[in-house]
Coordinates of C-alpha atoms and ligand atoms in Angstrom, one line a residue:
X1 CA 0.0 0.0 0.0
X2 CA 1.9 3.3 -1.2
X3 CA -0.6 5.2 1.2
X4 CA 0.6 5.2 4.7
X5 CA -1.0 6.1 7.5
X6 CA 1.8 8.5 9.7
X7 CA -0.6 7.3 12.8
X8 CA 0.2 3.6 13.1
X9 CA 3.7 2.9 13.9
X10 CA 3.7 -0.4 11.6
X11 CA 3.2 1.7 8.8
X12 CA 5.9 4.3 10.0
X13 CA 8.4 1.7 10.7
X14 CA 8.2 0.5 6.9
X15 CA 8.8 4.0 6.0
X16 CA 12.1 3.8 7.6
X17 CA 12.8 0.3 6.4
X18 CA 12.0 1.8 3.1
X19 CA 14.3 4.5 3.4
X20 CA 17.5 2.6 5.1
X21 CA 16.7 0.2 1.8
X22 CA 17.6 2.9 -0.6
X23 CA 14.0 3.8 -1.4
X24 CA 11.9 7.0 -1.8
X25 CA 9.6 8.0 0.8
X26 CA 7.1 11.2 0.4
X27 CA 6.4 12.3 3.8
X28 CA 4.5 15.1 5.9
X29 CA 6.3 17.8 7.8
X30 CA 4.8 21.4 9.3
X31 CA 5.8 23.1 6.2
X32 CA 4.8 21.2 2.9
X33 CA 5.7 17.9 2.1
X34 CA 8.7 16.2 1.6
X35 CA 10.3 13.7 -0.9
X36 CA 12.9 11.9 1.2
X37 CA 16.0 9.8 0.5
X38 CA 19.0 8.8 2.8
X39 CA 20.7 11.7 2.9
X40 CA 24.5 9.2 2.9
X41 CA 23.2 7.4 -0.4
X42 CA 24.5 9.0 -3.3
X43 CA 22.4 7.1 -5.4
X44 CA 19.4 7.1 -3.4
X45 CA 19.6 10.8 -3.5
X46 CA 19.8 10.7 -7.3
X47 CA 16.2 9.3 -8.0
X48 CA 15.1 12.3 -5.9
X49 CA 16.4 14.3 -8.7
X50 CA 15.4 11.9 -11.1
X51 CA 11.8 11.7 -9.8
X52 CA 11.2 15.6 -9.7
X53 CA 13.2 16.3 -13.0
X54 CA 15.3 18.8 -10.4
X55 CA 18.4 19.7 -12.5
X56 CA 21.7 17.7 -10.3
X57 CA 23.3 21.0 -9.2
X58 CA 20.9 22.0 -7.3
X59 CA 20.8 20.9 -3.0
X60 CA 18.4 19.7 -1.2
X61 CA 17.5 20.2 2.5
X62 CA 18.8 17.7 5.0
X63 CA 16.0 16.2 7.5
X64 CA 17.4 15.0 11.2
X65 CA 16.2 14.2 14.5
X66 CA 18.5 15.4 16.9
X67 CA 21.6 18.1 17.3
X68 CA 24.1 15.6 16.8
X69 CA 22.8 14.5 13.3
X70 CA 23.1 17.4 12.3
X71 CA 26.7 18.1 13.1
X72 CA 27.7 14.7 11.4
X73 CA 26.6 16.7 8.3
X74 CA 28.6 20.3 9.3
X75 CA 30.3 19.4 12.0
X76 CA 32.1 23.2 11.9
X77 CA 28.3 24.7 12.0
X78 CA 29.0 27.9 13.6
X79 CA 28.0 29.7 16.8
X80 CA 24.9 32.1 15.1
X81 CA 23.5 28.9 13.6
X82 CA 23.6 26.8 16.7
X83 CA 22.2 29.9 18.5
X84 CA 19.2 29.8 16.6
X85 CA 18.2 26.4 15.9
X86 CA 18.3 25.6 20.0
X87 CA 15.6 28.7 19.7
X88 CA 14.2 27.5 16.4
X89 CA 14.3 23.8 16.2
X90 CA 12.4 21.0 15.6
X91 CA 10.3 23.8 13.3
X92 CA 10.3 25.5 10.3
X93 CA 13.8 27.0 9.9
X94 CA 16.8 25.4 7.6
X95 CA 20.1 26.4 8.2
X96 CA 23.3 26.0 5.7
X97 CA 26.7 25.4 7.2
X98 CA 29.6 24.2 5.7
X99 CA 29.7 20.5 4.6
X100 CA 31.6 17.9 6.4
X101 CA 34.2 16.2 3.1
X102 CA 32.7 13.4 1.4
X103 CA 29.2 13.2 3.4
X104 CA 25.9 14.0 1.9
X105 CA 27.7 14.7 -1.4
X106 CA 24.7 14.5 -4.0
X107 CA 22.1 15.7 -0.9
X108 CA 24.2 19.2 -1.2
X109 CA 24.3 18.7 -5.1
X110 CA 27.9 19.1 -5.2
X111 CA 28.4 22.4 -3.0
X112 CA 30.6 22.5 0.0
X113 CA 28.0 23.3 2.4
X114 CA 24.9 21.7 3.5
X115 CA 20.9 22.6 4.2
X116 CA 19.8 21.2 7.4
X117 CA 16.7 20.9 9.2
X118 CA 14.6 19.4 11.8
X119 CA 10.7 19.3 11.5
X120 CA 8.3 20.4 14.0
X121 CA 5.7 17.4 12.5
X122 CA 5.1 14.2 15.0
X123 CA 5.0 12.1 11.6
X124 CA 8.2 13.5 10.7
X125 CA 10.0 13.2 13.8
X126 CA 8.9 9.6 14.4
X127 CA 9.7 8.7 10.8
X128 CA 13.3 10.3 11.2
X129 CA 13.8 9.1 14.7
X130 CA 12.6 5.2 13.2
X131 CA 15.2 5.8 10.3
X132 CA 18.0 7.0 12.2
X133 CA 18.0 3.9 14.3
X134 CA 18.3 1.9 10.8
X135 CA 21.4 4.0 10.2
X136 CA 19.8 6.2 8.5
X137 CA 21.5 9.7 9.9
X138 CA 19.4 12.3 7.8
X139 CA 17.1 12.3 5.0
X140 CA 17.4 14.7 2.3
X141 CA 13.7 15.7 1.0
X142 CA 13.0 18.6 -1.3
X143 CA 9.2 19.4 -1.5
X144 CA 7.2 16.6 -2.9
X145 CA 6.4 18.3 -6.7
X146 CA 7.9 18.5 -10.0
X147 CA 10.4 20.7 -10.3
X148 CA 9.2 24.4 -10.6
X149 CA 5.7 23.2 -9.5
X150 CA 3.3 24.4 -6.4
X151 CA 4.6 22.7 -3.3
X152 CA 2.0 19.3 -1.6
X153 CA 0.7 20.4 1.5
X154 CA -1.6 17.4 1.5
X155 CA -0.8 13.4 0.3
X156 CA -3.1 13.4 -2.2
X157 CA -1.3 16.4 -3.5
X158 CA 1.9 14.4 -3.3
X159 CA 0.1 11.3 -5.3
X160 CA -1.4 14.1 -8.0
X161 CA 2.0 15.0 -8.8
X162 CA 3.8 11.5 -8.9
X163 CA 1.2 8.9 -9.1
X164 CA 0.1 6.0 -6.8
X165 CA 3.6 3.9 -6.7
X166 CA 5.4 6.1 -4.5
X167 CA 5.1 5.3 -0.5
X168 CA 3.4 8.6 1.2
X169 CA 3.6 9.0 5.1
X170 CA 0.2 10.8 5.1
X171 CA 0.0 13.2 8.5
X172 CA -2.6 15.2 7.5
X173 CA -2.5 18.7 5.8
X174 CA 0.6 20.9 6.8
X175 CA -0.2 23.6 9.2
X176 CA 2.2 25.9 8.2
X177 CA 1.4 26.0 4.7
X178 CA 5.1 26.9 3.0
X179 CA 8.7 26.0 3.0
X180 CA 10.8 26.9 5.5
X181 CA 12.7 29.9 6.4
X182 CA 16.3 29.5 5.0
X183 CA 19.2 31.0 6.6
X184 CA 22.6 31.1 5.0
X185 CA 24.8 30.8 8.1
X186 CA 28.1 29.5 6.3
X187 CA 28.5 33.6 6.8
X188 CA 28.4 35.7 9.6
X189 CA 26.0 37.1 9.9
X190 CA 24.0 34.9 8.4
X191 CA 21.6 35.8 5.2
X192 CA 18.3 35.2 4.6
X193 CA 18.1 33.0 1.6
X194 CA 14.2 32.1 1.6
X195 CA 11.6 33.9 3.6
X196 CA 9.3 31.4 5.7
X197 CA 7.1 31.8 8.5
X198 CA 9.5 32.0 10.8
X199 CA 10.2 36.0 10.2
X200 CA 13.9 38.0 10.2
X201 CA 12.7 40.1 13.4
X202 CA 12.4 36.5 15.5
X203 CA 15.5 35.3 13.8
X204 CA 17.5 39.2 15.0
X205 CA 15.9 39.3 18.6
X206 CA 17.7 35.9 19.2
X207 CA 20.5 36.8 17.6
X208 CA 21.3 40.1 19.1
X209 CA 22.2 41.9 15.8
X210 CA 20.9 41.9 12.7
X211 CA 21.0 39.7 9.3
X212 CA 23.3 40.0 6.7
X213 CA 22.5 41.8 3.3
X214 CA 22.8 39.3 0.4
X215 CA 26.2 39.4 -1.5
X216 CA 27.9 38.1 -4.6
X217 CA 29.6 35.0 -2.5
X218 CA 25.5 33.8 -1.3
X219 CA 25.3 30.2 -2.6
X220 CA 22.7 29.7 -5.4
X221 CA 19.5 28.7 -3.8
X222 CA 16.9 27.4 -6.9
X223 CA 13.8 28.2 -4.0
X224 CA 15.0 31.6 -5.3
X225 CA 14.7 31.3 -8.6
X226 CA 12.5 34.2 -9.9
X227 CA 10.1 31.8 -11.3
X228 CA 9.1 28.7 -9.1
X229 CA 6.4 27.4 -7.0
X230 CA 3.9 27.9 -10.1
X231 CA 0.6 26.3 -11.2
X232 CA -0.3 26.3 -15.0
X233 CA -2.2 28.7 -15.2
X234 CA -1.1 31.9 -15.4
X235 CA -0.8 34.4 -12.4
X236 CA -1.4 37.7 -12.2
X237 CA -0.6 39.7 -9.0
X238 CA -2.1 43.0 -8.7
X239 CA -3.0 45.4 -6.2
X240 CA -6.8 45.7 -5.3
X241 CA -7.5 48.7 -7.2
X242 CA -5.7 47.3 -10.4
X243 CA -7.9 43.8 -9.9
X244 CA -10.9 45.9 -10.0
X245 CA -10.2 48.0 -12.9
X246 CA -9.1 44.8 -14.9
X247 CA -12.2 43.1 -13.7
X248 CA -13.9 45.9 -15.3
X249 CA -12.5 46.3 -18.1
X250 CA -12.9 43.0 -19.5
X251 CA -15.6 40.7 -21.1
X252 CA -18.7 42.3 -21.9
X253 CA -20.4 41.8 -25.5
X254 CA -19.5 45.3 -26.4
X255 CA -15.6 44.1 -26.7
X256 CA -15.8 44.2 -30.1
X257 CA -15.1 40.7 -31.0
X258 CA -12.6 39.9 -28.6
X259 CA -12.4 36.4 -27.0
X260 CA -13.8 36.4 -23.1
X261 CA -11.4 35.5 -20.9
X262 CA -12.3 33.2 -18.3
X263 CA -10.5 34.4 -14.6
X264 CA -10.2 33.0 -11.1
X265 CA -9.9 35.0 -8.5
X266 CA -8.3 34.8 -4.7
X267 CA -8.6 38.3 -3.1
X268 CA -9.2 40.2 0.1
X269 CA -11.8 42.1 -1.2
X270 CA -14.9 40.2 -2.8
X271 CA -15.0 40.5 -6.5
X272 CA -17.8 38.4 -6.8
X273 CA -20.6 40.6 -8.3
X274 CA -18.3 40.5 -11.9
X275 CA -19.4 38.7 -14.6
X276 CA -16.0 37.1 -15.6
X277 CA -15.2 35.8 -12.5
X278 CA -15.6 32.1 -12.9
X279 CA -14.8 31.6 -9.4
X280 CA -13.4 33.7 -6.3
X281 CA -12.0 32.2 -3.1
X282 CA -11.7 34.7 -0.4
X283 CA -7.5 35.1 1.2
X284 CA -8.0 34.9 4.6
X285 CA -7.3 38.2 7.0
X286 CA -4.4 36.6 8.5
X287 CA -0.9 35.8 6.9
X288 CA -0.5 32.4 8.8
X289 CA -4.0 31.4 7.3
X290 CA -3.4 32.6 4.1
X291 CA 0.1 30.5 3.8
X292 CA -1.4 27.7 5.6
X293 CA -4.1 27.1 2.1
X294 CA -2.4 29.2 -0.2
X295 CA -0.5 25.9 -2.1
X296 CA -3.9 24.5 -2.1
X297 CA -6.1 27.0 -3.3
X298 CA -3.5 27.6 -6.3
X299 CA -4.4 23.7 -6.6
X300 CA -8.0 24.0 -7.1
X301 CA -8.0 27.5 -9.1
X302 CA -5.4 25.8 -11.6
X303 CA -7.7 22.7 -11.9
X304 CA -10.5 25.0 -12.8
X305 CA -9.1 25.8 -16.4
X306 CA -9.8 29.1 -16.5
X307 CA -7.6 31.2 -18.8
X308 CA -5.7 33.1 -15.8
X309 CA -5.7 33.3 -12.1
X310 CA -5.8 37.1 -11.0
X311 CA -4.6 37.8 -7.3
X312 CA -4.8 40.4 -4.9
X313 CA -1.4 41.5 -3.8
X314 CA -0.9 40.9 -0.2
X315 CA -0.8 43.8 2.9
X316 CA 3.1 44.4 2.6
X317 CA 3.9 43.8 6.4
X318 CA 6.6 41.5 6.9
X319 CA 4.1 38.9 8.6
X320 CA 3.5 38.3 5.1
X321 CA 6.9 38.2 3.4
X322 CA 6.6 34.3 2.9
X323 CA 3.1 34.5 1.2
X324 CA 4.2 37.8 -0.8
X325 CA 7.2 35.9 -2.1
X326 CA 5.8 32.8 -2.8
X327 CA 3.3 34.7 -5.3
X328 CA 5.7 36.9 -6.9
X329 CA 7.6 33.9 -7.8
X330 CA 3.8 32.2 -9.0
X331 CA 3.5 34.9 -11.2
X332 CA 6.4 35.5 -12.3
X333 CA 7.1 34.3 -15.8
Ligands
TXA401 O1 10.0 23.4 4.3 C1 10.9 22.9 3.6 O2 12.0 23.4 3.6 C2 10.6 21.7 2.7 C3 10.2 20.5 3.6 C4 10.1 19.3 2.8 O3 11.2 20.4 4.7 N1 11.6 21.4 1.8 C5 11.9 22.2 0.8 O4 13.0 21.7 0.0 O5 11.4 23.3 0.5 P1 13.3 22.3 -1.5 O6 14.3 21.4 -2.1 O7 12.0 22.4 -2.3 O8 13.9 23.7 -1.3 C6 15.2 23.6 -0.7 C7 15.9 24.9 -0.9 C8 16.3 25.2 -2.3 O9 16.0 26.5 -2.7 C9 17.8 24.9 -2.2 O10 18.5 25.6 -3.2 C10 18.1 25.4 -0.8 O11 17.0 24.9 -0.1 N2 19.3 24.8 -0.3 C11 19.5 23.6 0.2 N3 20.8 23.4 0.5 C12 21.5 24.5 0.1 C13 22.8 24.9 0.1 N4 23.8 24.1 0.6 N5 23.1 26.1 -0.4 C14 22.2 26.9 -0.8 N6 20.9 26.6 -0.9 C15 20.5 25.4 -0.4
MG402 MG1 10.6 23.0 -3.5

């Protein structure tokens, strides 16, 4: 059964098996869901690629269950990073430190340091504590979709975007909603690669000081590629006043021959007294709720096959960095 249930400790105990066998293993953390491999097989690691069509250069993050997993991977992890993942961890924060020589090669994809993280989830922590005691020291798992696609955030999302052969660890949908913060911390300070929920002011306070401004030397980091995390459809992000003006201005018979295009909406504001609007789902007021369905309402308004998904730019406060950059990059083409 490729469905497994991340309440019965049978089915997570196969999960590890599975795993310390060399095996994929899709599984649910806090953030989105995961496609894991032992992080210390090479070739294990390479059917993650493989799998999500990610190109091999590119890391992925590093799952453990405890402090000293973690330093087997970066041993020389420095004194910021250690700082703030005894503040931070298990929960939604990855940091990169340097790489420990010849371990977790293809996990890093090549580069001398290494994401690592360890997940707030009770599935996830059982599933890496069960694997760990198979040998299995840390399990590299990039988000469960095809490369460039919206991140799972539910195990039927997982078997949408790979089919029903591969074993999911279902644990329920992910309460946080979007990948983890990233923190580049092979540089002091460290740099914020990816925003998450876990915000820069939170990550500051427990530092002391503040983050460091991006430079030239900041490893590449394809979460940051200008276009990810998009569904089919195209995205439009505009500011209220812009969505209601180009809800206005389209459609109607008058428009001279021109085809009607069909257009989902997810807003703050209600939109749905226009015509065109094929459907509207309303973005919750808060930013955790937002990020918590935004990777599935993005789902359901790309399954609609409407021509284009219009959305209502989000308040800029930086309680919403993580949802604001997650639809930039959805919209960006
Ligand atoms: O919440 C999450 O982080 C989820 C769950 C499954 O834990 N994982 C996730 O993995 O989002 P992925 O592969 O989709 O994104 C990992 C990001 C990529 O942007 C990657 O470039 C960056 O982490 N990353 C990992 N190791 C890195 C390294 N050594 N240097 C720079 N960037 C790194
Ligand atoms: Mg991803």
């Amino acid at each position: 059964m490729p469905l497994l249930s991340g309440a019965n400790p049978a089915d997570v105990e196969t999960c590890a098996q599975r795993l310390a066998a060399g095996e994929l293993v899709a599984f649910a953390t806090e953030t989105v869901y995961g496609l894991g491999a032992n992080a210390l097989d090479d070739v294990a690691v390479a059917a993650i690629y493989a799998a999500k069509g990610r190109p091999a250069g590119h890391p992925l993050i590093v799952h453990v269950a405890s402090l000293e997993a973690a330093l087997h991977f970066s041993p020389a992890l420095g004194a910021s990073a250690r700082k703030l993942l005894s503040a931070f961890w298990p929960g939604p924060l990855t940091v990169i430190g340097p790489r420990a020589v010849g371990v977790g090669v293809a996990a890093a994809g090549g580069q001398d340091s290494i994401g690592l993280r360890m997940p707030a989830h009770p599935v996830a922590m059982a599933l890496l504590r069960q694997a760990a005691a198979l040998g299995v020291m840390g399990v590299a798992a990039p988000s469960a979709n095809r490369f460039g696609r919206v991140s799972p955030t539910t195990a039927a999302h997982v078997q949408q975007e790979f089919g029903p052969s591969l074993t999911v660890l279902d644990g329920g949908a992910c309460t946080v909603g979007i990948e983890s913060t990233i923190l580049d911390c092979t540089c002091d300070p460290p740099v914020l690669l990816r925003p998450g929920q876990l915000g820069s002011a939170a990550l500051e306070q427990r530092l002391g000081h503040s983050l460091g401004q991006r430079g030239l030397h900041t490893p590449r980091a394809p979460g940051s590629l200008k276009s990810h995390y998009a569904p089919r459809t195209p995205v439009r992000l505009m500011q209220a006043a812009d969505l209601a003006a180009a809800l206005a201005g389209l459609a109607g018979p008058e428009q001279g021959g021109q085809a009607v295009q069909r257009v989902a909406v997810y807003s703050r504001h209600a939109f749905t007294d226009q015509e065109a609007v094929l459907a509207w789902r309303q973005m919750p007021e808060s930013a955790a709720d937002a990020a918590r369905e935004l990777f599935s309402v993005l789902r359901d308004l790309d399954d609609l096959a409407v021509d284009t998904i219009w959305v209502e730019q989000p308040p800029a406060s930086a309680d919403w960095d993580g949802v604001r950059d997650r639809l930039q990059r959805a919209a960006a083409v």
